[in-house]
Coordinates of C-alpha atoms and ligand atoms in Angstrom, one line a residue:
Chain A
M2 CA -186.0 75.4 103.7
I3 CA -184.1 78.4 105.1
V4 CA -180.7 77.6 106.1
G5 CA -178.8 79.3 108.6
E6 CA -175.7 78.8 110.9
R7 CA -175.3 79.7 114.6
K8 CA -173.4 82.8 115.3
P9 CA -170.0 82.5 117.0
F10 CA -170.3 82.1 120.8
A11 CA -168.1 85.2 121.4
E12 CA -170.4 87.4 119.2
I13 CA -173.6 86.1 121.3
T14 CA -172.1 86.8 124.8
E15 CA -171.0 90.3 123.5
L16 CA -174.7 90.9 122.3
I17 CA -176.1 90.0 125.7
K18 CA -173.3 91.2 128.0
D19 CA -175.7 93.9 129.8
S20 CA -178.4 91.4 130.6
K21 CA -179.0 89.3 133.7
K22 CA -182.1 87.2 132.6
V23 CA -182.0 85.8 129.1
L24 CA -184.4 83.5 127.2
I25 CA -182.9 81.5 124.5
L26 CA -185.9 80.8 122.1
G27 CA -185.5 78.1 119.3
C28 CA -187.7 77.6 116.2
G29 CA -189.1 74.3 115.4
T30 CA -189.1 74.7 111.6
C31 CA -186.3 75.3 109.0
V32 CA -183.4 76.2 111.5
S33 CA -184.3 73.0 113.5
V34 CA -184.0 70.9 110.2
C35 CA -180.7 72.4 109.5
M36 CA -179.5 72.0 113.1
A37 CA -178.8 75.8 113.7
G38 CA -181.6 76.8 116.0
G39 CA -183.9 74.1 116.9
M40 CA -184.5 72.6 120.5
K41 CA -181.3 70.8 120.6
E42 CA -179.2 73.7 119.7
V43 CA -181.3 76.0 122.2
S44 CA -180.1 73.5 124.7
I45 CA -176.5 73.4 123.8
L46 CA -176.3 77.1 123.6
A47 CA -177.8 77.5 127.1
S48 CA -175.7 75.2 128.6
Q49 CA -172.7 76.9 127.1
L50 CA -173.8 80.2 128.3
R51 CA -174.5 79.0 131.8
M52 CA -170.9 77.6 132.1
D53 CA -169.5 80.7 130.7
S54 CA -171.5 82.7 133.2
G55 CA -170.4 80.6 135.9
I56 CA -166.7 80.4 135.2
Q57 CA -166.7 84.4 134.7
D58 CA -169.0 85.1 137.7
K59 CA -171.7 87.1 135.6
G60 CA -174.5 85.8 137.5
M61 CA -176.7 85.5 134.6
E62 CA -179.8 83.4 134.3
F63 CA -180.7 81.5 131.2
G64 CA -184.5 80.3 130.2
E65 CA -185.0 77.9 127.1
D66 CA -187.9 77.3 125.1
T67 CA -188.6 76.3 121.4
I68 CA -191.8 77.3 119.6
Q69 CA -193.1 75.6 116.4
R70 CA -192.6 78.7 114.1
Q71 CA -191.3 82.0 115.1
C72 CA -192.4 83.6 111.7
D73 CA -196.1 83.0 112.6
R74 CA -198.0 85.1 115.3
E75 CA -200.2 82.3 116.4
Y76 CA -197.1 80.4 117.7
I77 CA -195.6 83.5 119.3
E78 CA -198.7 84.6 121.2
P79 CA -198.6 81.9 124.0
I80 CA -195.0 82.7 125.0
I81 CA -195.3 86.6 125.1
E82 CA -195.9 86.5 128.9
L83 CA -192.7 84.3 129.5
A84 CA -190.7 86.2 127.1
K85 CA -191.5 89.5 128.7
S86 CA -190.3 88.1 132.1
H87 CA -186.8 88.2 130.7
D88 CA -184.4 91.2 130.1
V89 CA -183.7 90.0 126.6
V90 CA -184.6 87.2 124.1
V91 CA -182.0 85.6 122.0
S92 CA -183.7 84.2 119.1
M93 CA -182.3 81.2 117.3
A94 CA -184.8 81.7 114.2
C95 CA -184.1 83.0 110.8
G96 CA -184.2 86.7 110.2
A97 CA -187.8 86.6 109.6
G98 CA -188.7 85.1 113.0
V99 CA -186.4 87.4 114.8
Q100 CA -188.2 90.4 113.3
L101 CA -191.8 89.2 114.0
L102 CA -190.8 88.2 117.5
S103 CA -189.1 91.7 118.0
D104 CA -192.6 93.4 116.8
M105 CA -194.4 91.3 119.4
L106 CA -192.3 91.7 122.3
V107 CA -191.5 95.5 122.4
P108 CA -190.1 96.6 124.9
T109 CA -188.2 93.5 125.6
P110 CA -185.4 93.3 122.9
V111 CA -184.8 90.4 120.9
L112 CA -181.3 89.5 119.5
P113 CA -180.3 87.1 116.7
A114 CA -178.3 84.0 117.5
V115 CA -178.1 82.8 113.8
N116 CA -176.9 83.9 110.7
T117 CA -179.8 83.5 108.1
S118 CA -177.8 82.1 105.0
F119 CA -180.1 80.9 102.1
I120 CA -182.9 78.9 100.7
G121 CA -181.4 75.6 100.2
I122 CA -181.3 71.8 100.7
C123 CA -179.6 69.2 102.8
E124 CA -177.3 67.5 100.5
E125 CA -175.8 65.2 102.6
E126 CA -175.3 64.9 106.4
G127 CA -173.6 67.9 107.3
T128 CA -173.7 69.7 103.9
W129 CA -176.3 72.2 103.1
L130 CA -176.5 74.1 99.6
E131 CA -178.1 77.1 98.3
R132 CA -180.7 76.3 95.7
C133 CA -182.9 79.5 95.3
R134 CA -182.7 83.3 95.8
G135 CA -186.5 83.8 95.7
C136 CA -186.2 86.0 92.7
G137 CA -189.9 86.1 92.3
N138 CA -189.9 84.9 88.5
C139 CA -189.0 81.4 88.5
L140 CA -187.2 80.2 85.4
L141 CA -186.6 76.7 86.3
G142 CA -188.7 75.4 83.6
E143 CA -186.3 76.6 81.0
T144 CA -183.1 75.3 82.6
G145 CA -184.0 71.8 83.5
G146 CA -184.8 72.5 87.1
I147 CA -181.3 74.2 87.9
C148 CA -181.2 77.5 89.0
P149 CA -178.8 80.1 87.3
V150 CA -179.6 82.9 89.8
A151 CA -178.7 80.8 92.9
R152 CA -176.2 78.6 91.3
C153 CA -174.2 80.4 88.7
A154 CA -171.8 82.9 90.2
K155 CA -172.1 85.5 87.4
N156 CA -176.0 85.0 87.1
L157 CA -175.7 83.9 83.4
F158 CA -178.8 83.4 81.6
N159 CA -177.2 82.1 78.3
G160 CA -174.9 79.4 78.9
P161 CA -171.4 78.8 80.6
C162 CA -168.9 81.6 80.8
G163 CA -165.2 80.7 80.0
G164 CA -164.5 79.9 83.5
S165 CA -166.2 76.3 83.4
V166 CA -163.9 73.8 83.4
N167 CA -164.4 69.8 84.0
G168 CA -167.8 70.8 85.4
I169 CA -166.3 73.3 87.9
C170 CA -166.9 76.7 88.4
E171 CA -164.0 79.4 88.3
V172 CA -165.1 80.6 91.7
S173 CA -164.0 77.7 93.7
P174 CA -162.9 74.1 93.3
N175 CA -166.0 72.8 95.5
T176 CA -168.7 74.7 93.3
P177 CA -170.1 72.8 90.4
C178 CA -170.7 75.2 87.3
A179 CA -174.4 75.5 87.0
W180 CA -174.5 75.7 83.4
Q181 CA -172.6 72.5 82.9
L182 CA -175.3 71.1 85.1
V183 CA -178.1 72.6 82.9
Y184 CA -176.4 71.5 79.8
D185 CA -176.3 67.9 81.2
R186 CA -179.8 68.0 82.4
L187 CA -181.3 69.2 79.2
K188 CA -179.2 66.7 77.4
A189 CA -180.6 63.9 79.6
L190 CA -184.1 65.4 78.9
D191 CA -183.6 65.6 75.1
K192 CA -184.1 69.4 75.3
L193 CA -180.9 70.7 74.3
E194 CA -182.3 72.9 71.5
T195 CA -183.7 75.3 74.3
L196 CA -180.2 76.6 74.7
E197 CA -180.2 77.8 71.2
E198 CA -182.5 80.5 72.2
I199 CA -181.2 83.8 73.5
Q200 CA -182.9 84.3 77.1
P201 CA -183.9 88.0 77.2
I202 CA -182.9 90.6 79.5
R203 CA -184.7 89.9 82.9
D204 CA -186.9 92.1 84.8
W205 CA -185.6 91.9 88.4
S206 CA -188.4 94.0 89.7
P207 CA -190.0 91.0 91.2
S208 CA -186.7 90.2 93.0
S209 CA -183.8 92.3 94.2
N210 CA -184.6 95.9 93.1
G211 CA -184.5 96.8 96.8
I212 CA -188.2 97.3 97.5
P213 CA -189.5 95.2 100.2
R214 CA -191.8 92.6 98.7
G215 CA -195.2 91.3 99.6
V216 CA -197.8 89.1 98.5
F217 CA -201.3 90.2 98.6
R218 CA -204.0 87.9 97.8
E219 CA -207.6 89.3 97.7
D220 CA -209.1 85.7 97.8
M221 CA -207.5 85.1 101.0
A222 CA -207.9 88.3 102.9
G223 CA -210.0 87.9 105.9
I224 CA -210.5 84.3 105.7
G225 CA -208.9 83.7 109.0
K226 CA -211.4 86.0 110.8
E227 CA -214.4 84.4 108.7
S228 CA -213.5 80.9 109.9
E229 CA -212.9 82.2 113.5
S230 CA -216.2 83.9 113.6
A231 CA -217.9 80.5 112.1
S232 CA -216.4 78.5 114.8
E233 CA -217.6 80.8 117.6
Chain B
M9 CA -169.6 100.6 58.0
K10 CA -171.2 100.2 61.5
A11 CA -168.6 102.5 63.4
G12 CA -166.1 103.1 60.8
T13 CA -163.2 102.2 63.2
N14 CA -159.9 101.2 62.0
L15 CA -160.5 97.7 63.2
E16 CA -163.8 97.4 61.4
K17 CA -162.1 98.7 58.3
V18 CA -159.2 96.3 58.3
L19 CA -161.6 93.4 58.8
E20 CA -164.1 94.4 56.2
D21 CA -161.3 95.0 53.8
G22 CA -160.6 91.2 54.2
Q23 CA -157.0 91.7 55.8
F24 CA -155.5 89.5 58.5
A25 CA -156.3 91.8 61.5
V26 CA -153.9 92.1 64.6
T27 CA -155.1 93.5 67.8
A28 CA -153.0 94.0 71.1
E29 CA -153.7 94.6 74.6
V30 CA -153.1 97.3 77.3
G31 CA -153.9 96.8 80.9
P32 CA -154.4 100.1 82.7
P33 CA -152.5 100.7 85.8
K34 CA -153.3 100.4 89.6
G35 CA -153.0 104.4 89.5
A36 CA -154.0 107.4 87.6
S37 CA -150.8 107.7 85.6
D38 CA -151.6 108.5 82.0
R39 CA -148.0 107.7 81.2
V40 CA -148.2 104.1 82.0
V41 CA -150.9 103.7 79.6
I42 CA -149.4 105.7 77.0
K43 CA -146.0 104.1 77.2
K44 CA -147.5 100.6 76.7
A45 CA -149.8 101.7 74.0
E46 CA -146.8 103.3 72.1
I47 CA -145.1 100.0 72.0
V48 CA -147.9 98.2 70.4
K49 CA -149.5 100.9 68.3
A50 CA -147.6 100.7 65.1
C51 CA -147.9 96.8 64.9
S52 CA -151.5 96.5 65.5
D53 CA -154.9 97.6 64.0
A54 CA -156.6 98.2 67.3
I55 CA -155.5 97.9 71.1
N56 CA -158.0 96.3 73.8
V57 CA -158.3 98.3 77.0
T58 CA -159.1 95.8 79.7
D59 CA -161.8 96.4 82.5
N60 CA -160.5 95.8 85.9
Q61 CA -159.1 92.5 84.7
T62 CA -159.1 89.4 87.2
A63 CA -161.4 91.8 89.2
V64 CA -158.4 93.9 90.3
V65 CA -159.1 97.6 90.6
R66 CA -157.4 99.7 88.0
M67 CA -157.9 102.9 86.0
S68 CA -161.1 102.5 84.0
S69 CA -161.0 101.0 80.6
A70 CA -163.0 104.0 79.2
A71 CA -160.4 106.3 80.7
G72 CA -157.7 104.2 79.2
S73 CA -159.5 104.0 75.7
I74 CA -159.7 107.7 75.5
L75 CA -155.9 108.1 76.2
L76 CA -155.4 105.7 73.4
K77 CA -157.9 107.5 71.2
Q78 CA -155.8 110.7 71.8
M79 CA -152.6 109.2 70.7
G80 CA -154.3 108.3 67.4
A81 CA -154.7 104.7 68.2
D82 CA -158.0 102.7 67.7
P83 CA -159.1 101.3 71.3
V84 CA -161.2 98.2 71.9
M85 CA -163.0 99.1 75.2
Q86 CA -163.7 96.2 77.3
M87 CA -166.8 96.0 79.3
T88 CA -167.9 93.4 81.9
C89 CA -171.2 92.7 83.3
R90 CA -169.7 92.4 86.9
D91 CA -169.7 96.0 88.1
R92 CA -172.5 98.0 86.5
N93 CA -176.2 97.5 85.9
R94 CA -178.0 98.2 82.9
I95 CA -178.5 101.9 83.5
A96 CA -174.7 102.4 84.1
I97 CA -173.7 100.2 81.1
Q98 CA -175.9 102.0 78.7
S99 CA -174.8 105.5 79.9
D100 CA -171.2 104.4 79.9
I101 CA -171.6 103.3 76.2
L102 CA -173.2 106.4 75.1
G103 CA -170.2 108.3 76.9
A104 CA -167.6 106.1 75.1
V105 CA -169.2 106.7 72.0
A106 CA -169.4 110.5 72.4
L107 CA -165.8 110.5 73.0
G108 CA -164.6 108.6 69.9
I109 CA -164.6 105.1 71.0
G110 CA -166.2 102.8 68.5
N111 CA -165.2 99.2 69.3
I112 CA -166.7 98.0 72.5
L113 CA -166.1 94.3 73.7
A114 CA -168.7 92.7 76.1
I115 CA -167.5 90.3 78.6
S116 CA -169.0 88.6 81.8
G117 CA -165.7 89.6 83.8
D118 CA -163.7 87.5 86.2
H119 CA -165.7 87.0 89.6
H120 CA -165.1 89.5 92.1
S121 CA -164.4 86.9 94.7
L122 CA -161.1 86.2 93.0
G123 CA -159.9 89.9 92.9
N124 CA -158.7 92.4 95.3
H125 CA -162.1 93.5 96.8
P126 CA -163.7 89.9 97.4
G127 CA -166.2 91.7 99.8
A128 CA -167.7 93.7 96.8
K129 CA -171.3 92.9 95.7
G130 CA -171.2 91.6 92.3
V131 CA -173.9 93.3 89.9
F132 CA -174.5 90.9 87.0
D133 CA -177.7 92.6 86.1
I134 CA -177.4 91.5 82.4
D135 CA -175.1 88.7 81.0
S136 CA -172.5 89.3 78.3
M137 CA -175.1 87.9 75.5
Q138 CA -177.6 90.5 76.7
L139 CA -175.0 93.2 76.5
I140 CA -174.2 92.4 72.9
Q141 CA -177.9 92.5 72.3
S142 CA -178.2 95.7 74.0
M143 CA -175.5 97.5 72.2
K144 CA -176.9 96.1 68.9
M145 CA -180.4 97.7 70.0
L146 CA -178.8 101.1 70.9
R147 CA -177.1 101.0 67.4
D148 CA -179.6 99.7 64.9
D149 CA -183.0 100.1 66.7
H150 CA -181.9 103.4 68.4
K151 CA -183.6 102.0 71.6
F152 CA -182.6 101.5 75.2
I153 CA -183.2 98.4 77.0
C154 CA -186.5 99.7 78.2
G155 CA -187.8 100.5 74.9
D156 CA -187.3 104.3 75.2
D157 CA -185.8 106.1 72.1
V158 CA -182.3 107.0 72.0
S159 CA -181.4 110.4 70.4
G160 CA -179.1 110.2 67.4
D161 CA -176.9 107.5 66.2
V162 CA -174.7 105.2 68.2
P163 CA -172.2 103.8 65.9
L164 CA -170.5 100.8 67.3
F165 CA -168.5 97.9 66.2
I166 CA -169.4 95.2 68.9
G167 CA -167.0 92.8 70.2
A168 CA -167.6 89.6 72.3
V169 CA -165.1 86.8 73.6
E170 CA -165.4 83.0 73.1
S171 CA -163.5 80.2 74.9
A172 CA -163.2 77.2 72.6
F173 CA -161.6 75.1 75.3
S174 CA -164.2 75.7 78.2
D175 CA -166.5 73.3 79.1
P176 CA -169.0 71.8 78.0
V177 CA -167.0 71.8 74.9
E178 CA -169.9 70.6 72.7
F179 CA -171.6 73.8 73.4
R180 CA -169.1 76.3 72.5
V181 CA -170.2 76.5 68.9
T182 CA -173.7 77.0 69.9
R183 CA -172.6 79.7 72.3
L184 CA -170.8 81.6 69.6
A185 CA -173.8 81.2 67.2
K186 CA -175.8 82.9 69.9
K187 CA -173.4 85.7 70.4
V188 CA -173.4 86.2 66.5
K189 CA -177.2 86.2 66.6
A190 CA -177.1 88.6 69.4
G191 CA -175.1 91.0 67.3
A192 CA -171.3 90.4 67.8
D193 CA -169.3 91.7 64.7
F194 CA -166.1 90.4 66.0
I195 CA -165.0 87.8 68.5
Q196 CA -161.6 87.4 70.2
T197 CA -161.1 84.0 71.5
Q198 CA -159.2 82.9 74.7
G199 CA -155.6 82.0 74.1
V200 CA -154.8 79.1 71.7
F201 CA -152.0 76.7 72.3
D202 CA -153.7 73.5 70.6
V203 CA -154.1 74.6 67.2
E204 CA -155.6 71.2 66.2
Q205 CA -158.3 71.2 68.8
F206 CA -159.1 75.0 68.1
A207 CA -159.4 73.9 64.3
T208 CA -162.1 71.4 65.3
W209 CA -164.1 74.1 66.9
M210 CA -163.6 76.4 63.9
K211 CA -164.7 73.7 61.6
G212 CA -168.0 73.6 63.7
V213 CA -168.0 77.3 63.5
T214 CA -167.6 77.4 59.6
D215 CA -170.0 74.5 59.3
R216 CA -172.8 76.9 60.5
G217 CA -171.4 79.7 58.4
L218 CA -170.5 81.8 61.4
D219 CA -167.3 83.0 60.0
E220 CA -169.4 84.8 57.3
Q221 CA -171.5 86.6 59.9
T222 CA -168.8 87.7 62.2
H223 CA -164.8 88.0 62.3
I224 CA -162.8 85.7 64.5
L225 CA -159.6 86.7 66.0
A226 CA -157.6 83.8 67.5
G227 CA -156.3 84.8 70.9
I228 CA -152.4 84.6 71.3
I229 CA -150.7 84.4 74.7
P230 CA -146.8 84.5 74.5
M231 CA -145.3 82.5 77.3
K232 CA -142.1 84.1 79.0
S233 CA -141.2 81.2 81.3
A234 CA -141.8 77.5 82.0
G235 CA -143.5 78.7 85.2
M236 CA -146.1 80.7 83.1
A237 CA -146.5 77.6 81.0
R238 CA -147.4 75.6 84.0
Y239 CA -149.6 78.2 85.5
M240 CA -151.7 78.5 82.6
R241 CA -151.8 74.9 82.1
D242 CA -153.0 74.5 85.6
Y243 CA -154.8 77.4 86.8
V244 CA -156.3 79.6 83.9
S245 CA -159.6 78.3 82.9
G246 CA -160.4 78.2 79.5
V247 CA -156.7 78.1 78.2
Y248 CA -155.5 74.6 77.4
V249 CA -151.6 74.2 77.3
P250 CA -150.7 70.9 75.9
D251 CA -147.9 69.1 78.4
E252 CA -145.7 68.9 75.2
L253 CA -145.4 72.7 75.1
V254 CA -144.9 72.9 78.9
K255 CA -142.1 70.5 78.4
R256 CA -140.4 72.5 75.5
M257 CA -140.7 75.6 77.9
E258 CA -139.1 73.6 80.7
N259 CA -136.1 72.3 78.6
A260 CA -135.4 75.5 76.8
E261 CA -132.1 77.2 77.3
D262 CA -133.6 80.5 76.6
A263 CA -137.4 80.4 77.7
K264 CA -138.2 83.5 76.2
E265 CA -136.9 82.7 72.8
E266 CA -138.6 79.4 73.0
G267 CA -141.9 81.1 73.9
L268 CA -141.6 83.4 70.9
K269 CA -140.8 80.4 68.7
I270 CA -143.8 78.6 70.0
T271 CA -146.0 81.7 69.5
L272 CA -144.7 82.1 65.9
E273 CA -145.4 78.4 65.0
I274 CA -149.2 79.0 66.4
I275 CA -149.8 82.0 64.4
D276 CA -148.2 80.1 61.4
Q277 CA -150.6 77.3 61.8
L278 CA -153.8 79.6 62.6
E279 CA -153.3 81.6 59.5
D280 CA -154.4 78.4 57.5
V281 CA -157.3 77.8 59.8
D282 CA -160.4 78.2 57.9
G283 CA -162.5 81.2 59.0
V284 CA -159.7 82.9 61.2
H285 CA -159.8 86.5 60.3
G286 CA -156.9 87.8 62.7
I287 CA -155.1 87.2 65.8
H288 CA -155.5 89.1 69.3
I289 CA -152.1 89.3 71.3
M290 CA -152.5 89.3 74.9
A291 CA -148.8 90.0 76.3
V292 CA -149.7 90.8 79.7
G293 CA -146.7 92.5 81.2
W294 CA -144.6 91.8 78.1
E295 CA -145.7 94.4 75.5
D296 CA -142.1 94.6 74.2
I297 CA -142.5 91.3 72.6
V298 CA -145.5 92.2 70.5
P299 CA -143.8 94.3 67.8
V300 CA -141.2 91.4 67.4
I301 CA -144.1 88.9 67.1
V302 CA -146.0 90.7 64.5
E303 CA -142.8 91.4 62.5
K304 CA -141.4 87.9 62.5
A305 CA -145.0 86.3 61.7
G306 CA -144.7 88.7 58.6
L307 CA -147.5 90.7 59.5
L308 CA -145.8 94.2 59.1
P309 CA -146.5 96.8 58.1
R310 CA -150.1 97.0 59.1
P311 CA -152.6 98.0 56.3
I312 CA -153.6 101.6 56.0
V313 CA -157.2 101.5 55.1
Ligands
SF4_20 S1 -185.1 81.0 89.2 FE1 -185.7 82.5 90.9 S2 -187.5 81.4 92.1 FE2 -186.6 79.9 90.7 S3 -185.2 78.8 91.8 FE3 -184.0 80.4 90.9 S4 -184.1 82.1 92.4 FE4 -185.6 80.6 93.1
SF4_21 S1 -168.2 78.7 85.7 FE1 -170.3 78.3 85.3 S2 -171.2 78.5 87.4 FE2 -169.4 79.6 87.2 S3 -169.8 81.7 86.8 FE3 -169.3 80.5 84.9 S4 -171.1 79.9 84.0 FE4 -171.5 80.4 86.1

């Protein structure tokens, strides 16, 4: 899932300081699961903002709603009217949700209340960890299912640097060395010989060369419309 | 000869090589580089110039290497993968060679989060293994990474590092083998304090015949104080300082004297380890001790080849 973290309260109040009628809009998917921007977090933020407005006599009004997914037009359409009846919408979705919402609500401004952090997992209650950087060229098959792009601080592809000690990465005592993990995993899978091969220089163009990426599938193009007309 | 540098000649001649290190200043003074280099020049075969070591911004290793070259020393230009992408890396290599630098040493680089610009964006486009490979491609195949032709020759004597004591220890010989396969002509290791354990690693190296395909220079870090010994034991990854040596430093009346004594003992033992072709002395901020070490270790005068 996409993991995010709610922005500090002061930053949010600063963002909306010129508005009177604010809609706080949550997202029911990733950020809901990682407890940053779901229905519960919307209600907490709205009460905090109401209290703050009351104490400081700001006279602001706050509406609350949460939709299934802010990264999907289908779910945004039904709330367009509601959203536009506010001065501003504070989105608690990831950056993708905020952007689609902004596109669809012009001229109503949409402001982010969540910092989108990474693609990751919930390791245990209260701990989320990064697992993938969407590099567009997955090599987990060669590394025993442990990602050196997201998990090795130096993006090494040919085994651990000298900073790996007792399974810990040199960058911080809380970060396991990805290559120690790869080594242990490949050993367990009886595939250590994989590590003898030099991993060639990577083509980063499917990843982070700066050009916005898209996935375009001819086989899927227009399918939604077809089924719509079929059901008509 | 691949690049015909002094270091290459000494090693190919089968001599026990000595390299030293100069860290460029946090400023633009050429004098600082020249002064440090003057101390170690006569007692070493080549001098490493570090590349923004510990991710702290300093004068570039290329500029430092050129200053060394101008004073007649043989520089080993260190190059990290932290700050440059493949375009800058290859371009800097060509520029360095054009200016007479023949030894270039590939390293991953200390992580920028630990340096003085922790907010920097790390590059890490290629890793140190791949950097070794690219240098070999430039030199032997006259090709850039993309496959385009390089015009003219790119004479290089390619260096790399290895850390015998980092984890997973069982993998460290394999990693060296990969570096040799990638094209490393010489290897400088992380500082050695436990010669016995180092010899175990070297046994793995010689068993695979790697010492015949590359030159291994064992790292030497002279200890100045008990505090330094403890710091290296506790905080410097890849350096393993046995407690017994820390104790010796703590109990010594003259810590510097004891540090020198320990260094000389280590060098003496290393000379007997099969496959070790030299030493690389890293005396960060204590350059004065280098000539003393080399002299007392009986490694003077340095060969003229
Ligand atoms: S290799 Fe790329 S796609 Fe695969 S997990 Fe890592 S970042 Fe994600
Ligand atoms: S210690 Fe391990 S995870 Fe950290 S940078 Fe080195 S190889 Fe990567």
